JSON list of C-alpha atoms in Angstrom, two decimals:
[
{"chain": "A", "resi": 64, "resn": "MET", "atom": "CA", "xyz": [18.11, 35.85, 8.33]},
{"chain": "A", "resi": 65, "resn": "LYS", "atom": "CA", "xyz": [15.96, 34.52, 11.13]},
{"chain": "A", "resi": 66, "resn": "ARG", "atom": "CA", "xyz": [17.33, 31.92, 13.49]},
{"chain": "A", "resi": 67, "resn": "ARG", "atom": "CA", "xyz": [15.34, 28.72, 13.90]},
{"chain": "A", "resi": 68, "resn": "VAL", "atom": "CA", "xyz": [13.83, 26.78, 16.75]},
{"chain": "A", "resi": 69, "resn": "LEU", "atom": "CA", "xyz": [12.52, 23.30, 16.06]},
{"chain": "A", "resi": 70, "resn": "PHE", "atom": "CA", "xyz": [9.92, 21.85, 18.44]},
{"chain": "A", "resi": 71, "resn": "LEU", "atom": "CA", "xyz": [9.60, 18.06, 18.51]},
{"chain": "A", "resi": 72, "resn": "CYS", "atom": "CA", "xyz": [6.90, 15.82, 19.87]},
{"chain": "A", "resi": 73, "resn": "THR", "atom": "CA", "xyz": [5.60, 12.41, 18.93]},
{"chain": "A", "resi": 74, "resn": "GLY", "atom": "CA", "xyz": [2.84, 13.13, 16.42]},
{"chain": "A", "resi": 75, "resn": "ASN", "atom": "CA", "xyz": [3.33, 16.82, 15.52]},
{"chain": "A", "resi": 76, "resn": "TYR", "atom": "CA", "xyz": [-0.34, 17.23, 16.23]},
{"chain": "A", "resi": 77, "resn": "TYR", "atom": "CA", "xyz": [-0.73, 18.74, 19.69]},
{"chain": "A", "resi": 78, "resn": "ARG", "atom": "CA", "xyz": [2.19, 19.82, 21.89]},
{"chain": "A", "resi": 79, "resn": "SER", "atom": "CA", "xyz": [4.80, 20.79, 19.31]},
{"chain": "A", "resi": 80, "resn": "ARG", "atom": "CA", "xyz": [2.21, 22.53, 17.15]},
{"chain": "A", "resi": 81, "resn": "PHE", "atom": "CA", "xyz": [1.05, 24.63, 20.10]},
{"chain": "A", "resi": 82, "resn": "ALA", "atom": "CA", "xyz": [4.66, 25.51, 20.95]},
{"chain": "A", "resi": 83, "resn": "GLU", "atom": "CA", "xyz": [5.40, 26.48, 17.32]},
{"chain": "A", "resi": 84, "resn": "GLU", "atom": "CA", "xyz": [2.35, 28.72, 16.95]},
{"chain": "A", "resi": 85, "resn": "LEU", "atom": "CA", "xyz": [2.72, 30.36, 20.35]},
{"chain": "A", "resi": 86, "resn": "PHE", "atom": "CA", "xyz": [6.45, 30.98, 19.88]},
{"chain": "A", "resi": 87, "resn": "ASN", "atom": "CA", "xyz": [5.95, 32.53, 16.43]},
{"chain": "A", "resi": 88, "resn": "HIS", "atom": "CA", "xyz": [3.10, 34.71, 17.65]},
{"chain": "A", "resi": 89, "resn": "ARG", "atom": "CA", "xyz": [5.03, 36.00, 20.65]},
{"chain": "A", "resi": 90, "resn": "THR", "atom": "CA", "xyz": [8.35, 36.55, 18.86]},
{"chain": "A", "resi": 91, "resn": "ALA", "atom": "CA", "xyz": [6.50, 38.61, 16.22]},
{"chain": "A", "resi": 92, "resn": "LEU", "atom": "CA", "xyz": [5.02, 40.79, 18.98]},
{"chain": "A", "resi": 93, "resn": "VAL", "atom": "CA", "xyz": [8.46, 41.60, 20.40]},
{"chain": "A", "resi": 94, "resn": "ASN", "atom": "CA", "xyz": [10.30, 41.75, 17.05]},
{"chain": "A", "resi": 95, "resn": "LEU", "atom": "CA", "xyz": [12.62, 38.88, 17.93]},
{"chain": "A", "resi": 96, "resn": "ASP", "atom": "CA", "xyz": [14.51, 37.55, 14.91]},
{"chain": "A", "resi": 97, "resn": "TRP", "atom": "CA", "xyz": [13.62, 33.88, 15.51]},
{"chain": "A", "resi": 98, "resn": "ILE", "atom": "CA", "xyz": [11.10, 31.57, 13.89]},
{"chain": "A", "resi": 99, "resn": "ALA", "atom": "CA", "xyz": [9.82, 28.17, 14.98]},
{"chain": "A", "resi": 100, "resn": "SER", "atom": "CA", "xyz": [8.76, 25.06, 13.16]},
{"chain": "A", "resi": 101, "resn": "SER", "atom": "CA", "xyz": [7.64, 21.72, 14.53]},
{"chain": "A", "resi": 102, "resn": "ARG", "atom": "CA", "xyz": [7.91, 18.09, 13.57]},
{"chain": "A", "resi": 103, "resn": "GLY", "atom": "CA", "xyz": [6.96, 14.66, 14.91]},
{"chain": "A", "resi": 104, "resn": "LEU", "atom": "CA", "xyz": [9.24, 11.79, 15.81]},
{"chain": "A", "resi": 105, "resn": "ALA", "atom": "CA", "xyz": [6.69, 8.98, 15.44]},
{"chain": "A", "resi": 106, "resn": "LEU", "atom": "CA", "xyz": [3.69, 10.04, 13.35]},
{"chain": "A", "resi": 107, "resn": "GLU", "atom": "CA", "xyz": [2.68, 6.39, 13.05]},
{"chain": "A", "resi": 108, "resn": "ARG", "atom": "CA", "xyz": [1.66, 6.44, 16.72]},
{"chain": "A", "resi": 109, "resn": "GLY", "atom": "CA", "xyz": [-1.00, 9.07, 16.03]},
{"chain": "A", "resi": 110, "resn": "SER", "atom": "CA", "xyz": [-3.56, 6.82, 14.40]},
{"chain": "A", "resi": 111, "resn": "SER", "atom": "CA", "xyz": [-6.36, 8.58, 16.29]},
{"chain": "A", "resi": 112, "resn": "ASN", "atom": "CA", "xyz": [-5.18, 12.06, 15.26]},
{"chain": "A", "resi": 113, "resn": "VAL", "atom": "CA", "xyz": [-7.83, 13.51, 12.97]},
{"chain": "A", "resi": 114, "resn": "GLY", "atom": "CA", "xyz": [-7.15, 16.53, 10.80]},
{"chain": "A", "resi": 115, "resn": "PRO", "atom": "CA", "xyz": [-4.19, 18.87, 10.73]},
{"chain": "A", "resi": 116, "resn": "MET", "atom": "CA", "xyz": [-4.12, 19.98, 14.39]},
{"chain": "A", "resi": 117, "resn": "SER", "atom": "CA", "xyz": [-5.38, 18.81, 17.77]},
{"chain": "A", "resi": 118, "resn": "PRO", "atom": "CA", "xyz": [-8.58, 20.40, 19.06]},
{"chain": "A", "resi": 119, "resn": "HIS", "atom": "CA", "xyz": [-6.67, 21.04, 22.32]},
{"chain": "A", "resi": 120, "resn": "THR", "atom": "CA", "xyz": [-4.15, 23.10, 20.36]},
{"chain": "A", "resi": 121, "resn": "ARG", "atom": "CA", "xyz": [-6.76, 24.99, 18.35]},
{"chain": "A", "resi": 122, "resn": "ASP", "atom": "CA", "xyz": [-8.79, 25.77, 21.48]},
{"chain": "A", "resi": 123, "resn": "ALA", "atom": "CA", "xyz": [-5.77, 26.95, 23.48]},
{"chain": "A", "resi": 124, "resn": "LEU", "atom": "CA", "xyz": [-4.61, 29.21, 20.65]},
{"chain": "A", "resi": 125, "resn": "GLU", "atom": "CA", "xyz": [-8.12, 30.58, 20.13]},
{"chain": "A", "resi": 126, "resn": "HIS", "atom": "CA", "xyz": [-8.37, 31.26, 23.87]},
{"chain": "A", "resi": 127, "resn": "ARG", "atom": "CA", "xyz": [-5.21, 33.38, 23.51]},
{"chain": "A", "resi": 128, "resn": "GLY", "atom": "CA", "xyz": [-6.55, 35.21, 20.45]},
{"chain": "A", "resi": 129, "resn": "ILE", "atom": "CA", "xyz": [-4.10, 33.51, 18.09]},
{"chain": "A", "resi": 130, "resn": "LEU", "atom": "CA", "xyz": [-5.15, 32.38, 14.64]},
{"chain": "A", "resi": 131, "resn": "PRO", "atom": "CA", "xyz": [-2.72, 29.53, 13.85]},
{"chain": "A", "resi": 132, "resn": "LEU", "atom": "CA", "xyz": [-0.82, 30.18, 10.65]},
{"chain": "A", "resi": 133, "resn": "GLY", "atom": "CA", "xyz": [-0.30, 26.44, 10.18]},
{"chain": "A", "resi": 134, "resn": "ARG", "atom": "CA", "xyz": [-3.90, 25.50, 10.90]},
{"chain": "A", "resi": 135, "resn": "ASN", "atom": "CA", "xyz": [-4.24, 23.61, 7.60]},
{"chain": "A", "resi": 136, "resn": "ARG", "atom": "CA", "xyz": [-0.82, 21.93, 7.62]},
{"chain": "A", "resi": 137, "resn": "LEU", "atom": "CA", "xyz": [-0.87, 18.23, 8.34]},
{"chain": "A", "resi": 138, "resn": "PRO", "atom": "CA", "xyz": [1.62, 16.78, 10.85]},
{"chain": "A", "resi": 139, "resn": "GLU", "atom": "CA", "xyz": [5.11, 16.35, 9.43]},
{"chain": "A", "resi": 140, "resn": "ALA", "atom": "CA", "xyz": [7.79, 13.82, 10.32]},
{"chain": "A", "resi": 141, "resn": "CYS", "atom": "CA", "xyz": [11.18, 15.04, 11.45]},
{"chain": "A", "resi": 142, "resn": "THR", "atom": "CA", "xyz": [14.13, 14.61, 9.09]},
{"chain": "A", "resi": 143, "resn": "PHE", "atom": "CA", "xyz": [17.88, 15.01, 9.49]},
{"chain": "A", "resi": 144, "resn": "ASP", "atom": "CA", "xyz": [17.57, 18.17, 7.39]},
{"chain": "A", "resi": 145, "resn": "ASP", "atom": "CA", "xyz": [15.07, 19.65, 9.89]},
{"chain": "A", "resi": 146, "resn": "LEU", "atom": "CA", "xyz": [17.50, 19.02, 12.71]},
{"chain": "A", "resi": 147, "resn": "ASP", "atom": "CA", "xyz": [20.49, 20.38, 10.79]},
{"chain": "A", "resi": 148, "resn": "ARG", "atom": "CA", "xyz": [18.70, 23.62, 9.86]},
{"chain": "A", "resi": 149, "resn": "ALA", "atom": "CA", "xyz": [17.64, 24.39, 13.44]},
{"chain": "A", "resi": 150, "resn": "ASP", "atom": "CA", "xyz": [19.72, 26.58, 15.71]},
{"chain": "A", "resi": 151, "resn": "VAL", "atom": "CA", "xyz": [17.89, 25.18, 18.73]},
{"chain": "A", "resi": 152, "resn": "VAL", "atom": "CA", "xyz": [15.94, 21.93, 19.02]},
{"chain": "A", "resi": 153, "resn": "ILE", "atom": "CA", "xyz": [13.45, 21.41, 21.85]},
{"chain": "A", "resi": 154, "resn": "ALA", "atom": "CA", "xyz": [11.73, 18.08, 22.48]},
{"chain": "A", "resi": 155, "resn": "LEU", "atom": "CA", "xyz": [8.58, 18.35, 24.55]},
{"chain": "A", "resi": 156, "resn": "ASP", "atom": "CA", "xyz": [8.97, 15.25, 26.73]},
{"chain": "A", "resi": 157, "resn": "GLU", "atom": "CA", "xyz": [12.39, 13.88, 27.63]},
{"chain": "A", "resi": 158, "resn": "THR", "atom": "CA", "xyz": [11.13, 10.50, 28.78]},
{"chain": "A", "resi": 159, "resn": "GLU", "atom": "CA", "xyz": [9.33, 9.89, 25.52]},
{"chain": "A", "resi": 160, "resn": "HIS", "atom": "CA", "xyz": [11.48, 11.72, 23.01]},
{"chain": "A", "resi": 161, "resn": "ARG", "atom": "CA", "xyz": [15.08, 11.00, 24.03]},
{"chain": "A", "resi": 162, "resn": "LYS", "atom": "CA", "xyz": [14.58, 7.33, 23.10]},
{"chain": "A", "resi": 163, "resn": "LEU", "atom": "CA", "xyz": [12.94, 8.22, 19.79]},
{"chain": "A", "resi": 164, "resn": "LEU", "atom": "CA", "xyz": [15.73, 10.63, 18.91]},
{"chain": "A", "resi": 165, "resn": "HIS", "atom": "CA", "xyz": [18.35, 8.02, 19.72]},
{"chain": "A", "resi": 166, "resn": "ALA", "atom": "CA", "xyz": [16.59, 5.37, 17.62]},
{"chain": "A", "resi": 167, "resn": "LYS", "atom": "CA", "xyz": [15.88, 7.56, 14.59]},
{"chain": "A", "resi": 168, "resn": "PHE", "atom": "CA", "xyz": [18.57, 10.26, 14.75]},
{"chain": "A", "resi": 169, "resn": "SER", "atom": "CA", "xyz": [21.43, 8.77, 16.74]},
{"chain": "A", "resi": 170, "resn": "GLY", "atom": "CA", "xyz": [23.67, 11.42, 18.27]},
{"chain": "A", "resi": 171, "resn": "TRP", "atom": "CA", "xyz": [20.99, 14.10, 18.29]},
{"chain": "A", "resi": 172, "resn": "GLU", "atom": "CA", "xyz": [19.59, 12.98, 21.64]},
{"chain": "A", "resi": 173, "resn": "THR", "atom": "CA", "xyz": [22.48, 14.80, 23.38]},
{"chain": "A", "resi": 174, "resn": "ARG", "atom": "CA", "xyz": [22.06, 18.01, 21.38]},
{"chain": "A", "resi": 175, "resn": "VAL", "atom": "CA", "xyz": [18.47, 18.77, 22.31]},
{"chain": "A", "resi": 176, "resn": "THR", "atom": "CA", "xyz": [16.81, 20.73, 25.09]},
{"chain": "A", "resi": 177, "resn": "TYR", "atom": "CA", "xyz": [14.19, 18.58, 26.80]},
{"chain": "A", "resi": 178, "resn": "TRP", "atom": "CA", "xyz": [11.04, 19.72, 28.53]},
{"chain": "A", "resi": 179, "resn": "ASN", "atom": "CA", "xyz": [8.75, 17.58, 30.66]},
{"chain": "A", "resi": 180, "resn": "VAL", "atom": "CA", "xyz": [5.41, 18.13, 28.95]},
{"chain": "A", "resi": 181, "resn": "HIS", "atom": "CA", "xyz": [3.65, 14.80, 28.76]},
{"chain": "A", "resi": 182, "resn": "ASP", "atom": "CA", "xyz": [1.00, 13.76, 26.25]},
{"chain": "A", "resi": 183, "resn": "VAL", "atom": "CA", "xyz": [-2.74, 13.47, 26.98]},
{"chain": "A", "resi": 184, "resn": "ASP", "atom": "CA", "xyz": [-2.41, 9.90, 28.23]},
{"chain": "A", "resi": 185, "resn": "VAL", "atom": "CA", "xyz": [-0.37, 11.22, 31.19]},
{"chain": "A", "resi": 186, "resn": "THR", "atom": "CA", "xyz": [-1.18, 14.91, 31.64]},
{"chain": "A", "resi": 187, "resn": "ASN", "atom": "CA", "xyz": [-4.42, 16.84, 31.39]},
{"chain": "A", "resi": 188, "resn": "PRO", "atom": "CA", "xyz": [-4.23, 19.06, 28.27]},
{"chain": "A", "resi": 189, "resn": "VAL", "atom": "CA", "xyz": [-4.95, 22.20, 30.31]},
{"chain": "A", "resi": 190, "resn": "ASN", "atom": "CA", "xyz": [-1.86, 21.51, 32.43]},
{"chain": "A", "resi": 191, "resn": "ALA", "atom": "CA", "xyz": [0.29, 20.57, 29.43]},
{"chain": "A", "resi": 192, "resn": "ILE", "atom": "CA", "xyz": [-0.70, 23.74, 27.56]},
{"chain": "A", "resi": 193, "resn": "ALA", "atom": "CA", "xyz": [0.05, 25.85, 30.67]},
{"chain": "A", "resi": 194, "resn": "SER", "atom": "CA", "xyz": [3.46, 24.23, 30.94]},
{"chain": "A", "resi": 195, "resn": "ILE", "atom": "CA", "xyz": [4.27, 24.88, 27.28]},
{"chain": "A", "resi": 196, "resn": "ASP", "atom": "CA", "xyz": [3.08, 28.47, 27.63]},
{"chain": "A", "resi": 197, "resn": "PHE", "atom": "CA", "xyz": [5.36, 28.97, 30.64]},
{"chain": "A", "resi": 198, "resn": "GLU", "atom": "CA", "xyz": [8.36, 27.37, 28.88]},
{"chain": "A", "resi": 199, "resn": "ILE", "atom": "CA", "xyz": [7.83, 29.48, 25.74]},
{"chain": "A", "resi": 200, "resn": "SER", "atom": "CA", "xyz": [7.81, 32.64, 27.86]},
{"chain": "A", "resi": 201, "resn": "TYR", "atom": "CA", "xyz": [11.05, 31.53, 29.49]},
{"chain": "A", "resi": 202, "resn": "VAL", "atom": "CA", "xyz": [12.74, 30.72, 26.15]},
{"chain": "A", "resi": 203, "resn": "ILE", "atom": "CA", "xyz": [11.75, 34.07, 24.66]},
{"chain": "A", "resi": 204, "resn": "GLU", "atom": "CA", "xyz": [13.01, 35.87, 27.76]},
{"chain": "A", "resi": 205, "resn": "ARG", "atom": "CA", "xyz": [16.34, 34.03, 27.48]},
{"chain": "A", "resi": 206, "resn": "LEU", "atom": "CA", "xyz": [16.62, 34.81, 23.76]},
{"chain": "A", "resi": 207, "resn": "GLN", "atom": "CA", "xyz": [15.85, 38.48, 24.37]},
{"chain": "A", "resi": 208, "resn": "SER", "atom": "CA", "xyz": [18.47, 38.69, 27.10]},
{"chain": "A", "resi": 209, "resn": "GLY", "atom": "CA", "xyz": [21.17, 37.70, 24.64]},
{"chain": "A", "resi": 210, "resn": "LEU", "atom": "CA", "xyz": [21.57, 34.04, 25.53]},
{"chain": "A", "resi": 211, "resn": "ALA", "atom": "CA", "xyz": [21.31, 33.28, 21.83]},
{"chain": "A", "resi": 212, "resn": "SER", "atom": "CA", "xyz": [24.25, 35.41, 20.79]},
{"chain": "A", "resi": 213, "resn": "SER", "atom": "CA", "xyz": [26.31, 32.37, 19.84]},
{"chain": "A", "resi": 214, "resn": "THR", "atom": "CA", "xyz": [23.90, 29.74, 18.51]},
{"chain": "A", "resi": 215, "resn": "PRO", "atom": "CA", "xyz": [23.13, 27.68, 21.57]},
{"chain": "A", "resi": 216, "resn": "ALA", "atom": "CA", "xyz": [22.75, 23.98, 20.95]},
{"chain": "A", "resi": 217, "resn": "VAL", "atom": "CA", "xyz": [20.87, 23.60, 24.20]},
{"chain": "A", "resi": 218, "resn": "LEU", "atom": "CA", "xyz": [18.78, 26.21, 26.00]},
{"chain": "A", "resi": 219, "resn": "PRO", "atom": "CA", "xyz": [18.18, 25.96, 29.71]},
{"chain": "A", "resi": 220, "resn": "SER", "atom": "CA", "xyz": [14.70, 24.86, 30.65]},
{"chain": "A", "resi": 221, "resn": "THR", "atom": "CA", "xyz": [12.58, 25.56, 33.66]},
{"chain": "A", "resi": 222, "resn": "ASN", "atom": "CA", "xyz": [11.57, 21.87, 33.63]},
{"chain": "A", "resi": 223, "resn": "MET", "atom": "CA", "xyz": [8.37, 22.87, 35.33]},
{"chain": "A", "resi": 224, "resn": "ASP", "atom": "CA", "xyz": [5.70, 20.21, 35.47]},
{"chain": "A", "resi": 225, "resn": "PHE", "atom": "CA", "xyz": [2.18, 21.59, 35.97]},
{"chain": "A", "resi": 226, "resn": "ASP", "atom": "CA", "xyz": [0.67, 18.33, 37.18]}
]
C-alpha cells in the first residue's frame, strides 16, 4: 500500500496542485511507493480562480513534459479525513497556512511540515514554481534515503525562498 503525502495551500488551485502533480510524476519515475494528493484550506478566498487548475500550474507542468492526471479535477477543500489519511502533510506557506490550520483543524498546525512558497500576490509564479520544484526534489531524495522508514509526521524542509 502506498504511503501518502498531502499538499495544502489556500485554494488548491495553483501551488498545491503543482506540488501534487510533480511529486506523483517524479515518484513514478523512480518507483517510490508514495502518492500525493492536495487540498485547499480556504477555497472561498479563490473567487478569481477559474477552472480546475491555475494556468501557472498547467504551463509549468507542460514545460516539464508532464500531463497532469488531475487536470479536470476542481479544487477540493481539506477535511479531517484527508489529514488523518496522510502520512506526511506539507503546507506550502507557513505564514499563511499555519493560521488557517489552527482555525479549521486545531492541533494539526504543529504536525505539518511548512514551506515558504508564497502565493502570486507576494511571489512571482516563476519563482514559486522553482521553489516547489526544488522542495519536491529534496523530499523525494529524503524519502529515497530511508527517512520515511517510520512514518514521519514532519519532514525537514530546505525552506528555500527563490525571491
